[in-house]
Amino acid sequence: MSADADKRHLTGALSLIVAFMAGEVVVGILASSLALISDAAHMLTDAASIVLALVAMRLAAKPPRGGYTYGLQRAEILSAQANGLSLLVLSVWLGYEAIRRLVSPPEVTGGLVLGTALVGIVINVAATWLISKANRSSLNVEGAFQHILTDLYAFIATAVAGLIMVLTGFARADAIASLIVVALMLKAGVGLVHESGRIFLEAAPAGLSPEAVGQVLADRPNVSQIHDLHIWQITSGMAAASAHVLVAPGEDCHAVRADLESVLAAEYKITHTTLQVDHVPDSLPSITNAGEMAAEHCDESHGPVHRPDARR
């Protein structure tokens, strides 16, 4: 998907949400329904998450300048983390209110709750469909999507609660529906904060083992040692790697570097690479002094040392 197409989908979803949210607040107050008011509050965060996503996309598109050598790519990760944190904060408040209403349930107009929730399901299905067409490999877009999807689940739970209240008069169904929404919000919020936190802490992409990558590179032809291997994400879907490579005496360093770069790109989708390539001394280091050999080439060598598998 192009960036312009993503913006169109997000803007369309934002328009639907803002229009419906205004009406839901009014109906929620008239019906004295926490489930509807909580849905409206969540829709407000939905709208804010989409606005934040659109702003982050605009910032991330700016070219590198000055001290920002990667540009503002991580603005999208800031947006994703803000979306995750807002889900967690809102879930705490709604959880407290729901428990309070379980203890002392107010009178709730079930018919208004049911009717509004049914309309909300239609609106949120449309908004969810629009955002699902955007590039969800971006954690920024995924954050906005999780907001909208959670709100869709919320309206389904609210509709069920409204139907129960209409048929049985069981007022606590409203608070129970809110607790279900809270659980979904917590799950989505924790996931977003965790994934965005991994990127901020320079962790390797989920499911990718630097140890395994290092051994694969060390087993390539003419490689004597790999150390100071770092794999991280600049932003979601943009992995980068750097390493110090020691090449067997007399072999072509440039050919080895090109080979390692092709392996990283083909097998691990890592195309942003920085490889420092040097020859080892004429006498190859033994396994016992491999760490010393790495230290000779780096003032502060860190991370494990990878050498060719002797069994190969």
XYZ file of C-alpha atoms in Angstrom:
312
model
C 0.000 0.000 0.000
C 1.217 3.520 -0.755
C 1.421 6.099 2.033
C -1.353 8.139 0.359
C -3.660 5.114 0.261
C -3.013 4.457 3.963
C -3.897 8.074 4.752
C -7.166 7.837 2.807
C -8.224 4.688 4.661
C -7.343 6.172 8.045
C -9.106 9.472 7.275
C -12.252 7.634 6.188
C -12.314 5.624 9.415
C -11.749 8.810 11.442
C -14.746 10.536 9.832
C -17.066 7.631 10.648
C -15.913 7.424 14.252
C -16.164 11.138 15.059
C -19.666 11.402 13.605
C -20.978 8.428 15.567
C -19.143 9.272 18.794
C -20.997 12.572 19.193
C -24.378 10.845 18.965
C -23.341 8.032 21.296
C -22.384 10.415 24.107
C -25.854 11.970 24.026
C -27.639 8.608 24.007
C -25.373 7.205 26.734
C -26.220 10.093 29.066
C -29.950 9.796 28.336
C -29.884 6.014 28.884
C -27.565 6.224 31.938
C -25.443 3.469 30.355
C -21.817 3.064 31.400
C -21.304 0.629 28.545
C -22.326 3.271 25.991
C -20.353 6.037 27.690
C -17.310 3.759 27.932
C -17.723 2.934 24.244
C -17.847 6.657 23.472
C -14.748 7.272 25.595
C -12.996 4.466 23.772
C -14.116 5.925 20.450
C -12.548 9.222 21.508
C -9.249 7.393 21.975
C -9.904 5.683 18.634
C -10.173 9.075 16.968
C -7.089 10.310 18.809
C -5.145 7.174 17.809
C -5.964 7.703 14.136
C -5.023 11.391 14.303
C -1.788 10.397 16.036
C -1.130 7.764 13.379
C -1.674 10.284 10.588
C 0.673 12.801 12.230
C 3.296 10.081 12.789
C 3.064 8.995 9.142
C 3.682 12.578 8.064
C 6.683 12.915 10.375
C 8.133 9.535 9.354
C 8.015 10.576 5.696
C 10.396 13.486 6.306
C 13.923 12.869 4.944
C 16.958 12.565 7.251
C 18.207 15.966 8.362
C 20.754 17.302 10.836
C 21.283 14.992 13.788
C 18.333 12.764 12.798
C 20.285 10.470 10.469
C 17.380 8.017 10.201
C 14.892 10.827 9.765
C 11.851 10.611 12.062
C 11.041 6.976 11.327
C 10.470 6.199 14.995
C 7.686 8.749 15.275
C 5.456 5.864 14.222
C 6.701 3.779 17.147
C 6.041 6.659 19.549
C 2.502 6.751 18.162
C 2.080 2.980 18.643
C 3.330 3.193 22.226
C 1.019 6.125 22.974
C -1.904 4.115 21.601
C -0.986 1.135 23.765
C -0.609 3.255 26.910
C -3.927 5.009 26.286
C -5.651 1.619 26.059
C -4.114 0.575 29.387
C -5.026 3.828 31.191
C -8.572 3.781 29.853
C -9.023 0.129 30.813
C -8.069 0.906 34.433
C -10.662 3.695 34.674
C -13.418 1.679 32.991
C -12.600 -1.366 35.120
C -13.025 0.672 38.289
C -16.347 2.111 37.113
C -17.636 -1.288 35.993
C -16.863 -2.904 39.353
C -18.550 -0.015 41.159
C -21.670 -0.504 39.063
C -21.632 -4.246 39.646
C -21.905 -3.534 43.367
C -24.567 -0.861 42.977
C -26.175 -1.012 39.517
C -28.094 2.084 38.340
C -31.232 2.045 36.217
C -30.253 1.548 32.556
C -32.520 1.965 29.507
C -31.869 -1.308 27.730
C -33.662 -0.397 24.503
C -31.530 2.680 23.876
C -28.391 0.717 24.704
C -29.312 -2.076 22.280
C -30.269 0.247 19.411
C -27.175 2.414 19.732
C -24.882 -0.597 20.027
C -26.303 -2.145 16.846
C -25.620 1.065 14.931
C -22.160 1.168 16.510
C -21.408 -2.335 15.237
C -22.161 -1.241 11.673
C -20.002 1.896 12.015
C -17.106 0.007 13.555
C -17.242 -2.815 11.008
C -16.870 -0.170 8.301
C -14.034 1.606 10.160
C -12.254 -1.677 10.915
C -12.515 -2.702 7.269
C -11.037 0.616 6.125
C -8.048 0.420 8.463
C -7.505 -3.284 7.755
C -6.819 -2.296 4.133
C -3.928 -0.075 5.246
C -0.388 -1.358 5.815
C -0.687 -3.178 9.155
C 2.950 -4.279 9.057
C 3.472 -0.746 10.404
C 3.133 -0.853 14.183
C 1.706 2.657 13.945
C -1.222 1.537 11.764
C -1.581 -1.632 13.851
C -2.015 0.539 16.958
C -4.904 2.434 15.390
C -6.372 -0.844 14.091
C -6.299 -2.431 17.559
C -8.183 0.563 18.956
C -10.934 0.233 16.356
C -11.120 -3.561 16.579
C -11.410 -3.444 20.371
C -14.222 -0.920 20.010
C -16.028 -3.265 17.619
C -15.848 -6.022 20.247
C -17.097 -3.487 22.791
C -20.207 -2.722 20.745
C -20.933 -6.421 20.299
C -20.703 -6.924 24.082
C -22.851 -3.818 24.648
C -25.504 -5.051 22.212
C -25.681 -8.390 24.030
C -25.957 -6.542 27.363
C -28.729 -4.317 25.990
C -30.669 -7.337 24.730
C -30.343 -9.040 28.128
C -31.598 -5.910 29.889
C -34.564 -5.615 27.520
C -35.551 -9.276 27.956
C -34.768 -9.806 31.651
C -34.224 -6.398 33.252
C -30.810 -7.571 34.542
C -29.087 -4.159 34.934
C -25.696 -5.604 35.879
C -25.295 -6.868 32.288
C -24.162 -3.340 31.406
C -21.236 -3.488 33.849
C -20.354 -7.057 32.839
C -20.165 -5.958 29.195
C -17.818 -3.155 30.261
C -15.526 -5.655 32.031
C -15.332 -7.755 28.871
C -14.282 -4.651 26.961
C -11.684 -3.878 29.649
C -10.122 -7.323 29.250
C -9.851 -6.853 25.476
C -8.361 -3.371 25.924
C -5.746 -4.702 28.342
C -4.718 -7.434 25.917
C -4.366 -5.031 22.981
C -2.610 -2.380 25.093
C -0.049 -4.778 26.544
C 0.735 -6.127 23.071
C 1.342 -2.662 21.603
C 3.480 -1.474 24.533
C 5.519 -4.688 24.423
C 6.207 -4.549 20.672
C 6.997 -0.831 20.618
C 9.174 -1.264 23.715
C 11.235 -3.922 21.943
C 12.001 -1.462 19.165
C 12.945 1.329 21.590
C 15.243 -1.067 23.468
C 16.980 -2.045 20.203
C 15.870 -5.687 20.442
C 16.072 -7.972 17.431
C 12.816 -8.478 15.505
C 10.484 -10.940 17.197
C 11.206 -14.507 16.118
C 14.720 -13.708 14.879
C 17.636 -15.154 16.887
C 20.894 -13.166 16.605
C 22.726 -16.297 17.814
C 21.377 -18.311 14.887
C 22.070 -15.511 12.417
C 25.640 -15.167 13.703
C 26.310 -18.892 13.257
C 24.867 -18.879 9.734
C 27.146 -15.990 8.784
C 30.180 -17.625 10.422
C 29.603 -20.780 8.379
C 29.803 -18.916 5.073
C 32.894 -19.544 2.870
C 36.151 -17.867 3.935
C 34.696 -16.436 7.175
C 36.915 -17.058 10.205
C 34.942 -15.203 12.837
C 31.898 -12.984 13.429
C 31.701 -10.761 16.490
C 30.018 -7.540 17.641
C 26.873 -8.650 15.786
C 23.925 -6.324 16.418
C 20.437 -6.735 14.972
C 17.713 -4.189 15.729
C 14.726 -2.411 14.196
C 14.816 1.217 13.104
C 11.027 1.129 12.939
C 8.490 -1.653 12.427
C 9.334 -3.670 9.331
C 12.773 -2.063 8.931
C 15.467 -4.263 10.462
C 19.154 -3.368 10.477
C 22.355 -5.248 11.295
C 26.013 -4.510 11.926
C 28.939 -6.841 12.612
C 32.707 -7.185 12.578
C 33.806 -9.947 10.220
C 37.244 -11.589 10.164
C 38.169 -13.187 6.844
C 40.709 -15.952 6.219
C 44.160 -14.708 5.120
C 44.506 -14.054 1.413
C 40.741 -14.180 0.680
C 38.741 -11.372 -0.939
C 37.169 -9.251 1.827
C 34.806 -7.498 -0.588
C 33.482 -10.786 -1.958
C 32.867 -12.093 1.575
C 31.057 -8.900 2.548
C 28.845 -9.079 -0.552
C 28.045 -12.728 0.201
C 27.068 -11.982 3.814
C 24.900 -9.057 2.743
C 23.067 -11.273 0.252
C 22.438 -13.892 2.966
C 21.050 -11.272 5.357
C 18.780 -9.867 2.654
C 17.553 -13.178 1.215
C 17.102 -15.234 4.380
C 16.287 -12.573 7.000
C 14.963 -9.592 4.989
C 17.676 -7.369 6.486
C 18.851 -4.886 3.873
C 20.203 -2.118 6.125
C 23.632 -3.577 6.933
C 27.014 -2.252 8.071
C 29.755 -4.877 7.993
C 33.343 -4.134 8.978
C 35.547 -6.715 7.242
C 39.211 -7.440 8.146
C 41.731 -10.229 7.560
C 42.852 -12.361 10.481
C 46.586 -12.755 11.159
C 48.459 -15.470 9.256
C 48.047 -17.874 12.192
C 44.346 -18.514 12.767
C 43.175 -18.084 16.376
C 42.237 -21.142 18.345
C 38.870 -21.559 19.994
C 40.436 -20.792 23.369
C 41.623 -17.322 22.374
C 38.726 -16.354 20.073
C 37.610 -13.698 22.545
C 41.132 -12.240 22.626
C 41.173 -12.091 18.826
C 37.907 -10.109 18.863
C 39.348 -7.779 21.498
C 42.398 -7.103 19.317
C 40.148 -5.612 16.644
C 37.687 -3.786 18.943
C 38.430 -1.601 21.969
C 35.198 -2.749 23.627
C 34.204 -6.027 22.049
C 30.833 -7.284 23.258
C 28.470 -10.072 22.434
C 29.279 -13.694 21.629
C 31.949 -14.700 19.116
C 30.767 -16.873 16.225
C 33.198 -19.208 14.452
C 32.656 -21.748 11.649
C 31.043 -24.970 12.834
C 33.879 -27.545 12.988
C 31.399 -30.304 12.108
C 30.622 -28.825 8.698
